[in-house]
Amino acid sequence: MKTVLINCSPKKRFCASAYFLFLQRLFVCEEKVNEKLRTPADCARILEQLRDAQAVVFGLPLYVDGVPSHVLRFLEEMEVFCRENGLKFRVYCVANNGFIEGKQNEPLMQVFENFCVRAGLAWGGGVGIGGGVMLNVTRILFFVEIALLALNTVLSAVSTGNFFPKEAWLSFAESTALLLYFNLGVLFYLFGMGRAIGKGTAFGKKYTRILIPSFVFILFADIFFTIISLLQGGIFRGWLAKKE
Ligand SMILES: Cc1cc2nc3c(=O)[nH]c(=O)nc-3n(C[C@H](O)[C@H](O)[C@H](O)COP(=O)(O)O)c2cc1C
């Protein structure tokens, strides 16, 4: 059984869709193929991968309450391709959005549902994830925690000869448990959808979000966007821009 996972974020690096598709992959057994849809040049290659696929998972961001335009163009091509070649796989979707409620992905899910009808494919359902940007940041925080633990271990070993600083490990376990908790809703539904993909059955539409209270989310989002606008948006553009 072959599952094609298509990352449809137009970002080159560090996109939330890549993170959620990485998690989805963990729960899908058998053959998995990763694809990236950014430009029209990617379309032909991806369509060829679909010929012998049993399941296709789209990972994409919500743009203006809908499907990003480059994905719509791809779906138009895919509809014709699937009809002409009599393809009959199941389509799933992992959508994420910046605002906190995952339910905002409902119109996007409907587009995919209608697309499946038009293309003669089976709609498998999807997971709509709110707070996608913030959840994506949790994976960086996890690596920061690992780096801090390594640093503390080295410092402790050098200064006291103790290779197992209990405090540092406890703090690492605490923060990892917290980051895991933020992601629990996502993990729960992606696990369920992974099982449905394996069985070739429909999963339905499920919505979740980062597991923090909305007022905390708004506070952090306000601070984040205030800093970004003070820096005229340049901080991340600088990091992510392709270096000459
Ligand atoms: C052009 C544009 C439109 C967006 N529209 C919405 C929106 O309508 N609702 C929302 O919650 N987030 C919106 N977002 C935020 C993205 O959905 C969010 O940043 C997402 O995590 C990006 O996923 P990615 O990193 O996989 O590309 C928009 C972002 C962009 C760039």
PDB file of N, CA and C and ligand atoms in Angstrom, residues 9-11 15-17 61-65 96-99 104 132-133, ligand 1:
ATOM      1  N   SER A   9       2.700  23.646   1.488  1.00  0.00           N
ATOM      2  CA  SER A   9       3.028  24.995   1.936  1.00  0.00           C
ATOM      3  C   SER A   9       3.963  25.641   0.924  1.00  0.00           C
ATOM      4  N   PRO A  10       3.701  26.906   0.573  1.00  0.00           N
ATOM      5  CA  PRO A  10       4.618  27.562  -0.374  1.00  0.00           C
ATOM      6  C   PRO A  10       5.955  27.937   0.260  1.00  0.00           C
ATOM      7  N   LYS A  11       6.060  27.807   1.603  1.00  0.00           N
ATOM      8  CA  LYS A  11       7.325  28.170   2.259  1.00  0.00           C
ATOM      9  C   LYS A  11       8.408  27.145   1.918  1.00  0.00           C
ATOM     10  N   CYS A  15       8.036  25.097   7.607  1.00  0.00           N
ATOM     11  CA  CYS A  15       6.589  25.316   7.550  1.00  0.00           C
ATOM     12  C   CYS A  15       5.880  24.364   8.520  1.00  0.00           C
ATOM     13  N   ALA A  16       4.738  24.824   9.007  1.00  0.00           N
ATOM     14  CA  ALA A  16       3.952  24.020   9.945  1.00  0.00           C
ATOM     15  C   ALA A  16       3.460  22.741   9.261  1.00  0.00           C
ATOM     16  N   SER A  17       3.135  22.837   7.974  1.00  0.00           N
ATOM     17  CA  SER A  17       2.624  21.654   7.257  1.00  0.00           C
ATOM     18  C   SER A  17       3.654  20.519   7.296  1.00  0.00           C
ATOM     19  N   PRO A  61      -1.584  24.881   4.474  1.00  0.00           N
ATOM     20  CA  PRO A  61      -2.053  25.957   5.349  1.00  0.00           C
ATOM     21  C   PRO A  61      -3.392  26.501   4.860  1.00  0.00           C
ATOM     22  N   LEU A  62      -4.124  27.118   5.763  1.00  0.00           N
ATOM     23  CA  LEU A  62      -5.364  27.815   5.386  1.00  0.00           C
ATOM     24  C   LEU A  62      -4.976  29.228   4.956  1.00  0.00           C
ATOM     25  N   TYR A  63      -5.406  29.629   3.771  1.00  0.00           N
ATOM     26  CA  TYR A  63      -5.146  30.988   3.289  1.00  0.00           C
ATOM     27  C   TYR A  63      -6.491  31.682   3.038  1.00  0.00           C
ATOM     28  N   VAL A  64      -6.722  32.770   3.743  1.00  0.00           N
ATOM     29  CA  VAL A  64      -7.955  33.557   3.579  1.00  0.00           C
ATOM     30  C   VAL A  64      -9.182  32.627   3.608  1.00  0.00           C
ATOM     31  N   ASP A  65      -9.249  31.842   4.642  1.00  0.00           N
ATOM     32  CA  ASP A  65     -10.344  30.894   4.865  1.00  0.00           C
ATOM     33  C   ASP A  65     -10.520  29.895   3.726  1.00  0.00           C
ATOM     34  N   ASN A  96      -3.784  23.353   8.486  1.00  0.00           N
ATOM     35  CA  ASN A  96      -3.516  24.127   9.706  1.00  0.00           C
ATOM     36  C   ASN A  96      -3.686  25.608   9.422  1.00  0.00           C
ATOM     37  N   ASN A  97      -4.042  26.345  10.485  1.00  0.00           N
ATOM     38  CA  ASN A  97      -4.238  27.788  10.326  1.00  0.00           C
ATOM     39  C   ASN A  97      -3.579  28.540  11.477  1.00  0.00           C
ATOM     40  N   GLY A  98      -3.407  29.841  11.276  1.00  0.00           N
ATOM     41  CA  GLY A  98      -2.705  30.652  12.259  1.00  0.00           C
ATOM     42  C   GLY A  98      -3.545  30.983  13.480  1.00  0.00           C
ATOM     43  N   PHE A  99      -4.820  31.281  13.279  1.00  0.00           N
ATOM     44  CA  PHE A  99      -5.698  31.587  14.412  1.00  0.00           C
ATOM     45  C   PHE A  99      -5.928  30.325  15.235  1.00  0.00           C
ATOM     46  N   GLN A 104     -11.870  26.607  11.783  1.00  0.00           N
ATOM     47  CA  GLN A 104     -11.819  27.557  10.661  1.00  0.00           C
ATOM     48  C   GLN A 104     -11.424  26.871   9.359  1.00  0.00           C
ATOM     49  N   GLY A 132      -1.524  26.685  14.323  1.00  0.00           N
ATOM     50  CA  GLY A 132      -0.478  25.943  13.614  1.00  0.00           C
ATOM     51  C   GLY A 132       0.909  26.553  13.788  1.00  0.00           C
ATOM     52  N   VAL A 133       0.970  27.900  13.749  1.00  0.00           N
ATOM     53  CA  VAL A 133       2.282  28.558  13.857  1.00  0.00           C
ATOM     54  C   VAL A 133       2.892  28.256  15.229  1.00  0.00           C
TER      55      VAL A 133
HETATM   56  C1  LIG B   1      -1.745  34.804   2.611  1.00  0.00           C
HETATM   57  C2  LIG B   1      -2.083  34.187   3.951  1.00  0.00           C
HETATM   58  C3  LIG B   1      -3.408  34.031   4.332  1.00  0.00           C
HETATM   59  C4  LIG B   1      -3.740  33.464   5.574  1.00  0.00           C
HETATM   60  N1  LIG B   1      -5.042  33.329   5.932  1.00  0.00           N
HETATM   61  C5  LIG B   1      -5.362  32.791   7.133  1.00  0.00           C
HETATM   62  C6  LIG B   1      -6.737  32.666   7.534  1.00  0.00           C
HETATM   63  O1  LIG B   1      -7.660  33.004   6.816  1.00  0.00           O
HETATM   64  N2  LIG B   1      -6.998  32.155   8.770  1.00  0.00           N
HETATM   65  C7  LIG B   1      -5.996  31.751   9.623  1.00  0.00           C
HETATM   66  O2  LIG B   1      -6.292  31.304  10.733  1.00  0.00           O
HETATM   67  N3  LIG B   1      -4.681  31.826   9.245  1.00  0.00           N
HETATM   68  C8  LIG B   1      -4.351  32.344   8.027  1.00  0.00           C
HETATM   69  N4  LIG B   1      -3.030  32.432   7.649  1.00  0.00           N
HETATM   70  C9  LIG B   1      -1.992  31.875   8.516  1.00  0.00           C
HETATM   71  C10 LIG B   1      -1.525  30.485   8.042  1.00  0.00           C
HETATM   72  O3  LIG B   1      -2.611  29.609   7.873  1.00  0.00           O
HETATM   73  C11 LIG B   1      -0.569  29.913   9.096  1.00  0.00           C
HETATM   74  O4  LIG B   1       0.547  30.768   9.186  1.00  0.00           O
HETATM   75  C12 LIG B   1      -0.112  28.503   8.799  1.00  0.00           C
HETATM   76  O5  LIG B   1       0.453  27.956   9.977  1.00  0.00           O
HETATM   77  C13 LIG B   1       0.948  28.447   7.704  1.00  0.00           C
HETATM   78  O6  LIG B   1       1.253  27.099   7.465  1.00  0.00           O
HETATM   79  P1  LIG B   1       2.605  26.659   6.753  1.00  0.00           P
HETATM   80  O7  LIG B   1       3.732  27.069   7.670  1.00  0.00           O
HETATM   81  O8  LIG B   1       2.512  25.186   6.585  1.00  0.00           O
HETATM   82  O9  LIG B   1       2.681  27.378   5.428  1.00  0.00           O
HETATM   83  C14 LIG B   1      -2.703  33.016   6.437  1.00  0.00           C
HETATM   84  C15 LIG B   1      -1.356  33.181   6.041  1.00  0.00           C
HETATM   85  C16 LIG B   1      -1.048  33.758   4.817  1.00  0.00           C
HETATM   86  C17 LIG B   1       0.404  33.933   4.419  1.00  0.00           C
END
